[in-house]
Short mmCIF file of C-alpha atoms in Angstrom, two decimals:
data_model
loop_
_atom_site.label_atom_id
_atom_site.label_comp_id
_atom_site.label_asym_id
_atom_site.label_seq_id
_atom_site.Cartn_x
_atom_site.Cartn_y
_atom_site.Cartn_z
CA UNK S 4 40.10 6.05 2.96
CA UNK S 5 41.15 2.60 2.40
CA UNK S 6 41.61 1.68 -1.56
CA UNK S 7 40.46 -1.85 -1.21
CA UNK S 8 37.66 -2.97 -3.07
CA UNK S 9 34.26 -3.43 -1.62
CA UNK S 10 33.23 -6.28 -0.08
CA UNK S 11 30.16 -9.02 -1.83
CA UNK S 12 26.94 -7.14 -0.77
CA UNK S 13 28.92 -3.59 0.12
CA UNK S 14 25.89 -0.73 -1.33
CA UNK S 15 27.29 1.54 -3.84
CA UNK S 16 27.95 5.00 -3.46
CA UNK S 17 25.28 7.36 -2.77
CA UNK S 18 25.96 10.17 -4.58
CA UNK S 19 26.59 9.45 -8.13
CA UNK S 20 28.00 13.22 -8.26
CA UNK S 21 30.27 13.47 -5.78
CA UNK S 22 34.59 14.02 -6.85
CA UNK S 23 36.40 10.81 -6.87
CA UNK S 24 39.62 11.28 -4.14
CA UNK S 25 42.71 10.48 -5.48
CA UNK S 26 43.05 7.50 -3.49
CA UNK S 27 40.65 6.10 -5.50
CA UNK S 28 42.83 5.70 -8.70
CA UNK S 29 44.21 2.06 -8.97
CA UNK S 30 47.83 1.45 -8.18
CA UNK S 31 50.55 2.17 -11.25
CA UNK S 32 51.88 -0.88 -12.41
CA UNK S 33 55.03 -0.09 -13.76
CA UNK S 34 58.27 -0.66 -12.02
CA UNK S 35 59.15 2.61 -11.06
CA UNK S 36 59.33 3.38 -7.00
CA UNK S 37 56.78 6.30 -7.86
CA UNK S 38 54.95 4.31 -10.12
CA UNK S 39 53.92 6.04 -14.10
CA UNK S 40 52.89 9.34 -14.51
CA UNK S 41 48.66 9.75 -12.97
CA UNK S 42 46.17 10.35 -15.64
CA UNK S 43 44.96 13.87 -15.40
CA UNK S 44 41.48 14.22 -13.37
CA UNK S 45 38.53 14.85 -14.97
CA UNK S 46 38.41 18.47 -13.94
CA UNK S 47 40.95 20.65 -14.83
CA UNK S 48 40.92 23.66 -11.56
CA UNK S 49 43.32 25.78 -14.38
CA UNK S 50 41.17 28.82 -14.48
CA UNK S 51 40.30 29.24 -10.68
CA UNK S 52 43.72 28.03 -8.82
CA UNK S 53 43.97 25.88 -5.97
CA UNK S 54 42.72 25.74 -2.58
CA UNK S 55 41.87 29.67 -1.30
CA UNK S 56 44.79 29.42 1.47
CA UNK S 57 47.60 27.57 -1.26
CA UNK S 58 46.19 24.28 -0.68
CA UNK S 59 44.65 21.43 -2.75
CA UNK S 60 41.45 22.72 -5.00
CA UNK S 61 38.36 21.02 -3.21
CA UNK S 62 37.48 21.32 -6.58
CA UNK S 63 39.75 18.80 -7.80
CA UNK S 64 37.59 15.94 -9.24
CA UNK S 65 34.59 17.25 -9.79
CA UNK S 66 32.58 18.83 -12.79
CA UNK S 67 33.61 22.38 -13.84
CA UNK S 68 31.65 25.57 -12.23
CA UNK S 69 28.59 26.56 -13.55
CA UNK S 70 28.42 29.72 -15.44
CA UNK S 71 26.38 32.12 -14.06
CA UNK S 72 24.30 33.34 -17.02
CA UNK S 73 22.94 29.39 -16.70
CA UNK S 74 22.64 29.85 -13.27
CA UNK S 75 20.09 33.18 -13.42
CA UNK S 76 18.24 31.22 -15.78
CA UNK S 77 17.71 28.48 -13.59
CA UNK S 78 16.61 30.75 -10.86
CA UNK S 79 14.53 33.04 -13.16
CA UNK S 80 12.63 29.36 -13.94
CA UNK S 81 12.55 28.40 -10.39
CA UNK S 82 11.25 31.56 -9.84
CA UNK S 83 8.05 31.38 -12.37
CA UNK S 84 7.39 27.81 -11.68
CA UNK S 85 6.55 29.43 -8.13
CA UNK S 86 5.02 32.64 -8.71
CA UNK S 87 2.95 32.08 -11.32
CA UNK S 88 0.86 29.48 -9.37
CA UNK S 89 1.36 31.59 -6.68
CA UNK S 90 -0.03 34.31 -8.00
CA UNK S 91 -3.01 32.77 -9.70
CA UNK S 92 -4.10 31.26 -6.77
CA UNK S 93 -4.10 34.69 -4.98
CA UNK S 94 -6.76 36.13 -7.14
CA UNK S 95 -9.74 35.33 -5.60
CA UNK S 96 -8.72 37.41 -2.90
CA UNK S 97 -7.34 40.51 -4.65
CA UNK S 98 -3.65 39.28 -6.44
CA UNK S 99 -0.80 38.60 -3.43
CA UNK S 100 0.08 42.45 -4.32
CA UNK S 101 -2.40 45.45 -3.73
CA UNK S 102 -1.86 48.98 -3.58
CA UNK S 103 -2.73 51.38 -0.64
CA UNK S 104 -3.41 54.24 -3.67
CA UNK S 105 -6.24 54.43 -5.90
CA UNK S 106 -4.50 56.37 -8.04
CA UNK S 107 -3.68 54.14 -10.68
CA UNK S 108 -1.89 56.78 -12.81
CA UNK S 109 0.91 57.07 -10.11
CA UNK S 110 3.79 55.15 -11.06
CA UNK S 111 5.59 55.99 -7.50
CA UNK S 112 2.84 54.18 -5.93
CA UNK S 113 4.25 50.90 -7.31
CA UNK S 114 7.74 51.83 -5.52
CA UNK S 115 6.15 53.59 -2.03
CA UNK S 116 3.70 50.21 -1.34
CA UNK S 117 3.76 49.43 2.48
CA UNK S 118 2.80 46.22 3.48
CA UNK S 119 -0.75 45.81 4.29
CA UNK S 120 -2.04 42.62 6.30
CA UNK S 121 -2.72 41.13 2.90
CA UNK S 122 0.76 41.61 1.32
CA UNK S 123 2.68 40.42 4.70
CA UNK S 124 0.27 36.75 4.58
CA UNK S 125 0.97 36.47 0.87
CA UNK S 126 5.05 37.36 1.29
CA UNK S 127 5.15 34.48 4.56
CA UNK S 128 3.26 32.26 2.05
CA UNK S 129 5.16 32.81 -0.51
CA UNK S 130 8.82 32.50 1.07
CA UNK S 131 7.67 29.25 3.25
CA UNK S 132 6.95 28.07 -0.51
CA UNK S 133 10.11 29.24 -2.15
CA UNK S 134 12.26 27.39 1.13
CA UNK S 135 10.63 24.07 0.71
CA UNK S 136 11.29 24.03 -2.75
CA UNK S 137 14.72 25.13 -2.79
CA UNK S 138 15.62 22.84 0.30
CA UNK S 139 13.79 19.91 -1.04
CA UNK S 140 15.07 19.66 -4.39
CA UNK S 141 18.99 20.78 -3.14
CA UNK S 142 18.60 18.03 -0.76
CA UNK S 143 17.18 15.54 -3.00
CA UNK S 144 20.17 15.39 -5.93
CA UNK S 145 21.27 19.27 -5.86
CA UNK S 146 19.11 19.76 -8.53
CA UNK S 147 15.73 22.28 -8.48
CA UNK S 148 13.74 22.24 -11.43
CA UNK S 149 15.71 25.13 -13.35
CA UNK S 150 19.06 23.91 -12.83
CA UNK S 151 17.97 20.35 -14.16
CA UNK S 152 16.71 21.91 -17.00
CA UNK S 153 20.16 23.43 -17.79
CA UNK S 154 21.79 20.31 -16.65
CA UNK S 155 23.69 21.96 -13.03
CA UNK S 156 23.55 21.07 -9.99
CA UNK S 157 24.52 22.19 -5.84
CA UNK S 158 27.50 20.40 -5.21
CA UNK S 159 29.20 20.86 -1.09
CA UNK S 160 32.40 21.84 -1.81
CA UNK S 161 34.39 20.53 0.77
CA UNK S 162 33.91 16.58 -1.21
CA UNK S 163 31.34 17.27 -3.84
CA UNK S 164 27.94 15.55 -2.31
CA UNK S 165 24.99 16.39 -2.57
CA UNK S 166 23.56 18.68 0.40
CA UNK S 167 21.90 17.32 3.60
CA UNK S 168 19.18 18.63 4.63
CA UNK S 169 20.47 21.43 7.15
CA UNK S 170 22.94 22.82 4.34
CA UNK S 171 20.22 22.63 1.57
CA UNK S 172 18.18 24.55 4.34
CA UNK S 173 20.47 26.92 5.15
CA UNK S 174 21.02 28.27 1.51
CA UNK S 175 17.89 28.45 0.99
CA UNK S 176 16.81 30.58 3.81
CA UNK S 177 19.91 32.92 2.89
CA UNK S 178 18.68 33.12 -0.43
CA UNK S 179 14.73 33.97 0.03
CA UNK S 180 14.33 35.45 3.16
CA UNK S 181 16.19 38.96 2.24
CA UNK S 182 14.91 38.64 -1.62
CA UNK S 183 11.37 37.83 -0.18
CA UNK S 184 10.80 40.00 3.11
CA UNK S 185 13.62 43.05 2.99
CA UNK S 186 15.53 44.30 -0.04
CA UNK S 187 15.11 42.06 -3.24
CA UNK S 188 16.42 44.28 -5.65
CA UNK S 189 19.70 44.96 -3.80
CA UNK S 190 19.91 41.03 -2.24
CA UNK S 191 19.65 40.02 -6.24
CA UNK S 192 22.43 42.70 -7.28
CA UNK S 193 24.29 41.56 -4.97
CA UNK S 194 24.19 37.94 -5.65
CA UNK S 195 24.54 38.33 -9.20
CA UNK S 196 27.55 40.35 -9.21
CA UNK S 197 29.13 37.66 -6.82
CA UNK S 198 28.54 34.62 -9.02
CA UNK S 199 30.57 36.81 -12.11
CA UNK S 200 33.24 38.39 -9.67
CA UNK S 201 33.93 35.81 -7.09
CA UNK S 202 36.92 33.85 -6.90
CA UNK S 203 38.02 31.17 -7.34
CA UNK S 204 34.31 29.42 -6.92
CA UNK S 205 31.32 31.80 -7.82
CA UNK S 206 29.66 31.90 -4.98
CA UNK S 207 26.89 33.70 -3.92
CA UNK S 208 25.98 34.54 -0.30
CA UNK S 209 23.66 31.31 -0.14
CA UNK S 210 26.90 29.68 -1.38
CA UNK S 211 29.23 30.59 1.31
CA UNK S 212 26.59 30.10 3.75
CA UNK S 213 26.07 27.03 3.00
CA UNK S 214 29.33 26.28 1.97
CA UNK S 215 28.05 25.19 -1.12
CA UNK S 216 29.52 25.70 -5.18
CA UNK S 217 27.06 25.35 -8.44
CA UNK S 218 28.80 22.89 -11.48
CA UNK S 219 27.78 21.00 -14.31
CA UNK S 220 26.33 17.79 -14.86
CA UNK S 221 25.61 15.82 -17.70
#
């Protein structure tokens, strides 16, 4: 990348978000051959290494990793802002969740529901919602409405952008379909564990689908 500066009438970056390369720093001025000492970059990668195979951090540069009790939150809001609509709207015709028992004293029958015709149109509704939401608003600035309530953001981390719209797809598909269709209780475990135990970026599985990390903004 070239490190001259751009041209009258050039458009500026954008992605406001994205890591600033190295090559970006001005030239030292001193009169050393290897120039002064660089100023540190505005993330530290201390507590997660470098690169996974010894390399350079792709984190270098860019804001530090979310924490993942923020990021649950976010997704427990993302989640309501949905559902509750959702659900509400499903009413007239019987709530998007109806048992095949009318024994209402059986608490198995919440556990041992099959889908009915009614359940499988409300789940396809349902997860073609929770996809264009989570791909819009990725795409858009990385930001649903949950994680810009707790100031993160989806960041690639290869360079820090913003997702296009086939990566910002992608996660979100990897996220919802299995929560939404198959196993939600073991595709949330799952996920959840990940963003505490994975190293050195806290991903979850729409994460290294995507190839995607979660940090902070301002």
């Amino acid at each position: 990348m070239s490190n001259d500066q751009p041209t009258p009438g050039q458009p500026p970056e954008d992605d406001p978000f994205s890591k600033k390369p190295p090559g970006s720093q001005p030239p030292p001025s001193s009169g050393s051959p290897y120039g002064s000492a660089p100023p540190p970059p505005p993330y530290d990668p201390g507590p997660y290494g470098g690169g996974p195979y010894g390399g350079a951090d792709p984190l270098a540069g860019m804001p530090p990793l979310a924490e993942p009790g923020k990021r649950i939150l976010a997704r427990l809001i993302d989640f309501l802002i949905i559902s509750i609509p959702l659900y509400l709207i499903s009413l007239p015709w019987g709530g998007a969740v109806m048992s095949d028992s009318n024994n209402d004293d059986d608490v198995g029958d919440v556990f041992a529901q099959t889908y009915s015709g009614h359940q499988l149109l409300w789940s396809l509704l349902a997860l073609v919602i929770y996809v264009a939401y989570d791909t819009y608003f990725t795409h858009k600035d990385g930001r649903t409405l949950g994680k810009r309530l707790l100031k993160l953001r989806v960041a690639m981390l290869n360079d820090g952008r913003v997702p296009d719209t086939g990566s910002a797809f992608l996660r979100a598909v990897v996220l919802w379909v299995p929560a939404l269709l198959c196993c939600p209780c073991l595709w949330w475990l799952i996920n959840i564990v990940l963003m505490f135990t994975d190293k050195p970026y806290k991903q979850g599985l729409q994460d290294k689908a995507a190839k995607t990390v979660v940090v902070v903004t301002n």
